[in-house]
């Protein structure tokens, strides 16, 4: 049996990583698709667990060799992409695969795979709250914070292309909602 695909998209800082981690603990049949990126690792992030950290050159070589199912230059000179091999590896383990993608990457993957895909848009309560969360996370400098906020409005305008929206206002409520949506999807034929 081929596994299903669950795509989570949201402007950076909305809380999708937090929601995905909670789901992974509660649903053992899920496996996280580790993306490749050319951005620097944050403190505590591990190669092979959070991302495959590549140089921009290594990333571009993989683009040329057609190794990506999808990729985006999410911010100038910062590439992020899903490796064909990663998805194959997880499917071979009999898992359902969960993705954390930017909005364009999510739309692209949904279009390519269509069947067996659920694309979930996670929405922040407001741009001001998004900014507070990014600052509160303590991972961004002024430049990377502005890059993320600069993209958020455009990303929010793409909500209609997704199958379902979860508003992440109260975290516990959003986690419950996501859990119900994903469990229902996985039990469907
Ligand atoms: P993303 O993966 O979408 O970039 P994260 O999961 O890293 O976002 O969350 C960004 C920050 O916001 C983290 O510090 C996280 O703990 C916090 N956070 C997530 N959800 C909520 C929420 N509902 N209310 C307040 N803070 C939240
Ligand atoms: P961050 O730097 O905060 O980890 O991620 C920045 C953005 O890149 C987020 O919106 C995240 O979802 C997105 N992203 C992470 N991995 C991928 C990927 O493989 N492909 C695409 N298109 N976007 C990704």
PDB file of C-alpha atoms and ligand atoms in Angstrom:
ATOM      1  CA  UNK A   1       0.000   0.000   0.000  1.00  0.00           C
ATOM      2  CA  UNK A   2       1.227   3.457  -0.855  1.00  0.00           C
ATOM      3  CA  UNK A   3       1.157   5.974   1.958  1.00  0.00           C
ATOM      4  CA  UNK A   4      -0.732   9.259   2.057  1.00  0.00           C
ATOM      5  CA  UNK A   5       0.726  12.747   2.079  1.00  0.00           C
ATOM      6  CA  UNK A   6      -0.132  15.558   4.453  1.00  0.00           C
ATOM      7  CA  UNK A   7       1.177  18.977   3.588  1.00  0.00           C
ATOM      8  CA  UNK A   8       1.335  21.767   6.163  1.00  0.00           C
ATOM      9  CA  UNK A   9       1.859  25.285   4.883  1.00  0.00           C
ATOM     10  CA  UNK A  10       1.889  28.621   6.679  1.00  0.00           C
ATOM     11  CA  UNK A  11       3.866  31.830   6.812  1.00  0.00           C
ATOM     12  CA  UNK A  12       7.032  31.271   8.842  1.00  0.00           C
ATOM     13  CA  UNK A  13       6.348  31.760  12.564  1.00  0.00           C
ATOM     14  CA  UNK A  14       2.694  30.665  12.496  1.00  0.00           C
ATOM     15  CA  UNK A  15       3.360  27.489  14.473  1.00  0.00           C
ATOM     16  CA  UNK A  16       3.356  24.693  11.903  1.00  0.00           C
ATOM     17  CA  UNK A  17       6.527  23.028  13.225  1.00  0.00           C
ATOM     18  CA  UNK A  18       4.999  22.985  16.719  1.00  0.00           C
ATOM     19  CA  UNK A  19       1.763  21.465  15.417  1.00  0.00           C
ATOM     20  CA  UNK A  20       3.599  18.869  13.294  1.00  0.00           C
ATOM     21  CA  UNK A  21       5.773  17.769  16.244  1.00  0.00           C
ATOM     22  CA  UNK A  22       2.654  17.223  18.353  1.00  0.00           C
ATOM     23  CA  UNK A  23       1.017  15.178  15.573  1.00  0.00           C
ATOM     24  CA  UNK A  24       4.115  13.033  15.117  1.00  0.00           C
ATOM     25  CA  UNK A  25       4.010  12.103  18.808  1.00  0.00           C
ATOM     26  CA  UNK A  26       0.358  11.169  18.662  1.00  0.00           C
ATOM     27  CA  UNK A  27       0.236   9.328  15.327  1.00  0.00           C
ATOM     28  CA  UNK A  28       3.094   6.805  14.967  1.00  0.00           C
ATOM     29  CA  UNK A  29       2.248   6.003  11.322  1.00  0.00           C
ATOM     30  CA  UNK A  30       3.444   9.491  10.338  1.00  0.00           C
ATOM     31  CA  UNK A  31       6.982  10.236   9.219  1.00  0.00           C
ATOM     32  CA  UNK A  32       8.381  13.726   8.662  1.00  0.00           C
ATOM     33  CA  UNK A  33       9.845  14.532   5.257  1.00  0.00           C
ATOM     34  CA  UNK A  34      13.186  16.135   6.088  1.00  0.00           C
ATOM     35  CA  UNK A  35      13.782  18.893   3.548  1.00  0.00           C
ATOM     36  CA  UNK A  36      17.079  20.083   2.168  1.00  0.00           C
ATOM     37  CA  UNK A  37      17.995  23.723   2.716  1.00  0.00           C
ATOM     38  CA  UNK A  38      20.886  26.055   2.060  1.00  0.00           C
ATOM     39  CA  UNK A  39      20.143  28.180   5.128  1.00  0.00           C
ATOM     40  CA  UNK A  40      22.358  28.007   8.203  1.00  0.00           C
ATOM     41  CA  UNK A  41      21.346  25.588  10.958  1.00  0.00           C
ATOM     42  CA  UNK A  42      19.824  27.245  14.022  1.00  0.00           C
ATOM     43  CA  UNK A  43      21.078  26.353  17.452  1.00  0.00           C
ATOM     44  CA  UNK A  44      19.797  22.884  18.331  1.00  0.00           C
ATOM     45  CA  UNK A  45      18.866  21.928  14.760  1.00  0.00           C
ATOM     46  CA  UNK A  46      20.323  18.652  13.556  1.00  0.00           C
ATOM     47  CA  UNK A  47      21.395  17.581  10.063  1.00  0.00           C
ATOM     48  CA  UNK A  48      19.138  14.731   8.934  1.00  0.00           C
ATOM     49  CA  UNK A  49      16.503  15.437  11.576  1.00  0.00           C
ATOM     50  CA  UNK A  50      15.360  19.038  11.081  1.00  0.00           C
ATOM     51  CA  UNK A  51      16.867  19.550   7.624  1.00  0.00           C
ATOM     52  CA  UNK A  52      19.601  18.276   5.373  1.00  0.00           C
ATOM     53  CA  UNK A  53      21.841  21.334   5.524  1.00  0.00           C
ATOM     54  CA  UNK A  54      23.607  21.888   2.200  1.00  0.00           C
ATOM     55  CA  UNK A  55      25.715  24.676   0.761  1.00  0.00           C
ATOM     56  CA  UNK A  56      24.078  26.706  -2.004  1.00  0.00           C
ATOM     57  CA  UNK A  57      26.436  24.951  -4.450  1.00  0.00           C
ATOM     58  CA  UNK A  58      25.435  21.486  -3.288  1.00  0.00           C
ATOM     59  CA  UNK A  59      21.789  22.476  -3.495  1.00  0.00           C
ATOM     60  CA  UNK A  60      22.170  23.768  -7.053  1.00  0.00           C
ATOM     61  CA  UNK A  61      23.943  20.565  -8.106  1.00  0.00           C
ATOM     62  CA  UNK A  62      20.987  18.541  -6.831  1.00  0.00           C
ATOM     63  CA  UNK A  63      18.616  20.804  -8.802  1.00  0.00           C
ATOM     64  CA  UNK A  64      20.612  20.085 -11.968  1.00  0.00           C
ATOM     65  CA  UNK A  65      20.569  16.374 -11.246  1.00  0.00           C
ATOM     66  CA  UNK A  66      16.797  16.485 -10.911  1.00  0.00           C
ATOM     67  CA  UNK A  67      16.833  15.192  -7.340  1.00  0.00           C
ATOM     68  CA  UNK A  68      13.975  17.376  -6.080  1.00  0.00           C
ATOM     69  CA  UNK A  69      10.275  16.635  -6.138  1.00  0.00           C
ATOM     70  CA  UNK A  70       9.836  20.383  -5.563  1.00  0.00           C
ATOM     71  CA  UNK A  71      12.067  23.233  -4.433  1.00  0.00           C
ATOM     72  CA  UNK A  72      11.759  26.983  -3.946  1.00  0.00           C
ATOM     73  CA  UNK A  73      14.132  29.863  -3.412  1.00  0.00           C
ATOM     74  CA  UNK A  74      11.994  30.837  -0.424  1.00  0.00           C
ATOM     75  CA  UNK A  75      14.168  33.854   0.420  1.00  0.00           C
ATOM     76  CA  UNK A  76      16.845  35.370  -1.795  1.00  0.00           C
ATOM     77  CA  UNK A  77      19.727  32.871  -1.988  1.00  0.00           C
ATOM     78  CA  UNK A  78      18.038  30.523   0.475  1.00  0.00           C
ATOM     79  CA  UNK A  79      16.795  27.339  -1.111  1.00  0.00           C
ATOM     80  CA  UNK A  80      14.460  24.752   0.381  1.00  0.00           C
ATOM     81  CA  UNK A  81      13.347  21.530  -1.294  1.00  0.00           C
ATOM     82  CA  UNK A  82      11.867  18.061  -0.976  1.00  0.00           C
ATOM     83  CA  UNK A  83      14.135  15.268  -2.194  1.00  0.00           C
ATOM     84  CA  UNK A  84      12.606  12.455  -4.266  1.00  0.00           C
ATOM     85  CA  UNK A  85      14.714  10.013  -2.339  1.00  0.00           C
ATOM     86  CA  UNK A  86      13.361  11.185   1.032  1.00  0.00           C
ATOM     87  CA  UNK A  87       9.748  10.524   0.084  1.00  0.00           C
ATOM     88  CA  UNK A  88      10.622   7.149  -1.475  1.00  0.00           C
ATOM     89  CA  UNK A  89      12.521   6.141   1.669  1.00  0.00           C
ATOM     90  CA  UNK A  90       9.578   6.942   3.957  1.00  0.00           C
ATOM     91  CA  UNK A  91       6.996   5.300   1.722  1.00  0.00           C
ATOM     92  CA  UNK A  92       9.151   2.162   1.640  1.00  0.00           C
ATOM     93  CA  UNK A  93       8.886   2.109   5.429  1.00  0.00           C
ATOM     94  CA  UNK A  94       5.096   2.013   5.045  1.00  0.00           C
ATOM     95  CA  UNK A  95       4.646   5.484   6.538  1.00  0.00           C
ATOM     96  CA  UNK A  96       2.317   8.350   5.728  1.00  0.00           C
ATOM     97  CA  UNK A  97       4.478  11.368   4.986  1.00  0.00           C
ATOM     98  CA  UNK A  98       4.046  14.797   6.543  1.00  0.00           C
ATOM     99  CA  UNK A  99       5.570  17.909   4.954  1.00  0.00           C
ATOM    100  CA  UNK A 100       6.401  21.373   6.284  1.00  0.00           C
ATOM    101  CA  UNK A 101       6.562  23.576   3.173  1.00  0.00           C
ATOM    102  CA  UNK A 102       6.267  27.176   2.143  1.00  0.00           C
ATOM    103  CA  UNK A 103       2.979  28.050   0.474  1.00  0.00           C
ATOM    104  CA  UNK A 104       4.233  27.883  -3.133  1.00  0.00           C
ATOM    105  CA  UNK A 105       5.990  24.563  -2.532  1.00  0.00           C
ATOM    106  CA  UNK A 106       2.823  23.179  -0.959  1.00  0.00           C
ATOM    107  CA  UNK A 107       0.675  24.221  -3.919  1.00  0.00           C
ATOM    108  CA  UNK A 108       3.197  22.749  -6.323  1.00  0.00           C
ATOM    109  CA  UNK A 109       3.391  19.403  -4.526  1.00  0.00           C
ATOM    110  CA  UNK A 110      -0.384  19.161  -4.269  1.00  0.00           C
ATOM    111  CA  UNK A 111      -0.724  19.771  -7.998  1.00  0.00           C
ATOM    112  CA  UNK A 112       1.882  17.103  -8.820  1.00  0.00           C
ATOM    113  CA  UNK A 113       0.546  14.387  -6.552  1.00  0.00           C
ATOM    114  CA  UNK A 114      -3.178  15.212  -6.251  1.00  0.00           C
ATOM    115  CA  UNK A 115      -4.401  11.806  -5.103  1.00  0.00           C
ATOM    116  CA  UNK A 116      -3.826  10.823  -1.501  1.00  0.00           C
ATOM    117  CA  UNK A 117      -2.829  14.385  -0.553  1.00  0.00           C
ATOM    118  CA  UNK A 118      -4.325  16.626   2.092  1.00  0.00           C
ATOM    119  CA  UNK A 119      -3.027  20.199   2.057  1.00  0.00           C
ATOM    120  CA  UNK A 120      -3.576  22.100   5.311  1.00  0.00           C
ATOM    121  CA  UNK A 121      -3.122  25.852   5.582  1.00  0.00           C
ATOM    122  CA  UNK A 122      -2.217  27.121   9.043  1.00  0.00           C
ATOM    123  CA  UNK A 123      -3.201  30.724   9.622  1.00  0.00           C
ATOM    124  CA  UNK A 124      -1.889  33.112  12.266  1.00  0.00           C
ATOM    125  CA  UNK A 125      -4.462  35.243  14.103  1.00  0.00           C
ATOM    126  CA  UNK A 126      -2.783  38.420  12.752  1.00  0.00           C
ATOM    127  CA  UNK A 127       0.465  39.729  11.274  1.00  0.00           C
ATOM    128  CA  UNK A 128       1.246  41.449  14.584  1.00  0.00           C
ATOM    129  CA  UNK A 129       0.957  38.140  16.405  1.00  0.00           C
ATOM    130  CA  UNK A 130       3.119  36.481  13.740  1.00  0.00           C
ATOM    131  CA  UNK A 131       5.801  39.093  14.375  1.00  0.00           C
ATOM    132  CA  UNK A 132       5.622  38.534  18.160  1.00  0.00           C
ATOM    133  CA  UNK A 133       5.985  34.768  17.679  1.00  0.00           C
ATOM    134  CA  UNK A 134       8.997  35.136  15.412  1.00  0.00           C
ATOM    135  CA  UNK A 135      10.621  37.510  17.894  1.00  0.00           C
ATOM    136  CA  UNK A 136       9.644  35.245  20.799  1.00  0.00           C
ATOM    137  CA  UNK A 137      11.210  32.214  19.089  1.00  0.00           C
ATOM    138  CA  UNK A 138      14.530  34.035  19.272  1.00  0.00           C
ATOM    139  CA  UNK A 139      15.840  32.597  16.004  1.00  0.00           C
ATOM    140  CA  UNK A 140      15.752  35.627  13.708  1.00  0.00           C
ATOM    141  CA  UNK A 141      17.887  38.720  13.301  1.00  0.00           C
ATOM    142  CA  UNK A 142      16.344  41.902  11.952  1.00  0.00           C
ATOM    143  CA  UNK A 143      17.045  40.958   8.338  1.00  0.00           C
ATOM    144  CA  UNK A 144      15.615  37.437   8.492  1.00  0.00           C
ATOM    145  CA  UNK A 145      12.635  38.685  10.512  1.00  0.00           C
ATOM    146  CA  UNK A 146      11.826  41.248   7.827  1.00  0.00           C
ATOM    147  CA  UNK A 147      12.254  38.660   5.057  1.00  0.00           C
ATOM    148  CA  UNK A 148       9.718  36.426   6.783  1.00  0.00           C
ATOM    149  CA  UNK A 149       7.197  39.170   7.495  1.00  0.00           C
ATOM    150  CA  UNK A 150       7.656  40.560   3.977  1.00  0.00           C
ATOM    151  CA  UNK A 151       6.424  37.287   2.542  1.00  0.00           C
ATOM    152  CA  UNK A 152       3.555  36.691   4.935  1.00  0.00           C
ATOM    153  CA  UNK A 153       0.824  38.869   3.303  1.00  0.00           C
ATOM    154  CA  UNK A 154       1.364  37.247  -0.100  1.00  0.00           C
ATOM    155  CA  UNK A 155       1.334  33.782   1.455  1.00  0.00           C
ATOM    156  CA  UNK A 156      -1.899  34.523   3.335  1.00  0.00           C
ATOM    157  CA  UNK A 157      -3.597  35.399   0.050  1.00  0.00           C
ATOM    158  CA  UNK A 158      -3.081  31.762  -1.110  1.00  0.00           C
ATOM    159  CA  UNK A 159      -5.229  30.188   1.605  1.00  0.00           C
ATOM    160  CA  UNK A 160      -8.030  29.403  -0.868  1.00  0.00           C
ATOM    161  CA  UNK A 161      -5.855  26.899  -2.744  1.00  0.00           C
ATOM    162  CA  UNK A 162      -5.693  24.575   0.257  1.00  0.00           C
ATOM    163  CA  UNK A 163      -8.088  21.820   1.303  1.00  0.00           C
ATOM    164  CA  UNK A 164      -8.629  23.116   4.815  1.00  0.00           C
ATOM    165  CA  UNK A 165      -7.518  25.899   7.182  1.00  0.00           C
ATOM    166  CA  UNK A 166      -6.544  25.653  10.831  1.00  0.00           C
ATOM    167  CA  UNK A 167      -6.303  28.983  12.657  1.00  0.00           C
ATOM    168  CA  UNK A 168      -3.503  28.815  15.203  1.00  0.00           C
ATOM    169  CA  UNK A 169      -4.752  31.239  17.820  1.00  0.00           C
ATOM    170  CA  UNK A 170      -4.939  29.009  20.864  1.00  0.00           C
ATOM    171  CA  UNK A 171      -2.244  26.342  20.399  1.00  0.00           C
ATOM    172  CA  UNK A 172      -4.021  23.540  22.226  1.00  0.00           C
ATOM    173  CA  UNK A 173      -7.180  24.089  20.201  1.00  0.00           C
ATOM    174  CA  UNK A 174      -5.227  24.198  16.916  1.00  0.00           C
ATOM    175  CA  UNK A 175      -3.395  20.982  17.832  1.00  0.00           C
ATOM    176  CA  UNK A 176      -6.675  19.206  18.584  1.00  0.00           C
ATOM    177  CA  UNK A 177      -8.179  20.413  15.328  1.00  0.00           C
ATOM    178  CA  UNK A 178      -5.143  19.313  13.323  1.00  0.00           C
ATOM    179  CA  UNK A 179      -5.194  15.934  15.063  1.00  0.00           C
ATOM    180  CA  UNK A 180      -8.830  15.375  14.172  1.00  0.00           C
ATOM    181  CA  UNK A 181      -8.366  16.464  10.539  1.00  0.00           C
ATOM    182  CA  UNK A 182      -5.323  14.241  10.008  1.00  0.00           C
ATOM    183  CA  UNK A 183      -6.790  11.207  11.815  1.00  0.00           C
ATOM    184  CA  UNK A 184      -9.982  11.438   9.743  1.00  0.00           C
ATOM    185  CA  UNK A 185      -7.975  11.720   6.531  1.00  0.00           C
ATOM    186  CA  UNK A 186      -5.833   8.697   7.396  1.00  0.00           C
ATOM    187  CA  UNK A 187      -8.845   6.504   8.132  1.00  0.00           C
ATOM    188  CA  UNK A 188     -10.581   7.342   4.841  1.00  0.00           C
ATOM    189  CA  UNK A 189     -10.326   4.745   2.049  1.00  0.00           C
TER     190      UNK A 189
HETATM  191  P1  LIG B   1       6.712  27.780  12.020  1.00  0.00           P
HETATM  192  O1  LIG B   1       7.159  26.350  11.963  1.00  0.00           O
HETATM  193  O2  LIG B   1       5.381  27.982  11.362  1.00  0.00           O
HETATM  194  O3  LIG B   1       7.746  28.748  11.531  1.00  0.00           O
HETATM  195  P2  LIG B   1       6.971  27.484  14.937  1.00  0.00           P
HETATM  196  O4  LIG B   1       6.274  26.194  15.206  1.00  0.00           O
HETATM  197  O5  LIG B   1       8.466  27.497  15.003  1.00  0.00           O
HETATM  198  O6  LIG B   1       6.462  28.148  13.554  1.00  0.00           O
HETATM  199  O7  LIG B   1       6.357  28.541  15.969  1.00  0.00           O
HETATM  200  C1  LIG B   1       6.844  29.877  16.065  1.00  0.00           C
HETATM  201  C2  LIG B   1       6.873  30.314  17.533  1.00  0.00           C
HETATM  202  O8  LIG B   1       5.533  30.547  17.991  1.00  0.00           O
HETATM  203  C3  LIG B   1       7.475  29.277  18.469  1.00  0.00           C
HETATM  204  O9  LIG B   1       8.249  29.929  19.449  1.00  0.00           O
HETATM  205  C4  LIG B   1       6.246  28.593  19.089  1.00  0.00           C
HETATM  206  O10 LIG B   1       6.512  28.087  20.370  1.00  0.00           O
HETATM  207  C5  LIG B   1       5.242  29.750  19.145  1.00  0.00           C
HETATM  208  N1  LIG B   1       3.820  29.358  19.017  1.00  0.00           N
HETATM  209  C6  LIG B   1       3.286  28.401  18.225  1.00  0.00           C
HETATM  210  N2  LIG B   1       1.937  28.393  18.338  1.00  0.00           N
HETATM  211  C7  LIG B   1       1.601  29.379  19.204  1.00  0.00           C
HETATM  212  C8  LIG B   1       0.352  29.884  19.717  1.00  0.00           C
HETATM  213  N3  LIG B   1      -0.818  29.374  19.369  1.00  0.00           N
HETATM  214  N4  LIG B   1       0.396  30.932  20.581  1.00  0.00           N
HETATM  215  C9  LIG B   1       1.588  31.471  20.937  1.00  0.00           C
HETATM  216  N5  LIG B   1       2.797  31.049  20.489  1.00  0.00           N
HETATM  217  C10 LIG B   1       2.817  30.019  19.631  1.00  0.00           C
HETATM  218  P1  LIG B   2      12.537  28.021   8.161  1.00  0.00           P
HETATM  219  O1  LIG B   2      13.775  28.708   7.680  1.00  0.00           O
HETATM  220  O2  LIG B   2      11.721  28.913   9.089  1.00  0.00           O
HETATM  221  O3  LIG B   2      12.803  26.643   8.726  1.00  0.00           O
HETATM  222  O4  LIG B   2      11.606  27.780   6.890  1.00  0.00           O
HETATM  223  C1  LIG B   2      11.274  28.841   6.057  1.00  0.00           C
HETATM  224  C2  LIG B   2      10.162  28.430   5.121  1.00  0.00           C
HETATM  225  O5  LIG B   2      10.614  27.404   4.229  1.00  0.00           O
HETATM  226  C3  LIG B   2       8.949  27.843   5.860  1.00  0.00           C
HETATM  227  O6  LIG B   2       7.764  28.408   5.273  1.00  0.00           O
HETATM  228  C4  LIG B   2       9.043  26.365   5.568  1.00  0.00           C
HETATM  229  O7  LIG B   2       7.777  25.738   5.563  1.00  0.00           O
HETATM  230  C5  LIG B   2       9.634  26.391   4.169  1.00  0.00           C
HETATM  231  N1  LIG B   2      10.200  25.083   3.766  1.00  0.00           N
HETATM  232  C6  LIG B   2      10.843  24.177   4.531  1.00  0.00           C
HETATM  233  N2  LIG B   2      11.189  23.108   3.815  1.00  0.00           N
HETATM  234  C7  LIG B   2      10.730  23.312   2.559  1.00  0.00           C
HETATM  235  C8  LIG B   2      10.768  22.527   1.349  1.00  0.00           C
HETATM  236  O8  LIG B   2      11.251  21.421   1.257  1.00  0.00           O
HETATM  237  N3  LIG B   2      10.208  23.097   0.245  1.00  0.00           N
HETATM  238  C9  LIG B   2       9.616  24.320   0.274  1.00  0.00           C
HETATM  239  N4  LIG B   2       9.070  24.754  -0.853  1.00  0.00           N
HETATM  240  N5  LIG B   2       9.559  25.075   1.391  1.00  0.00           N
HETATM  241  C10 LIG B   2      10.113  24.579   2.520  1.00  0.00           C
END
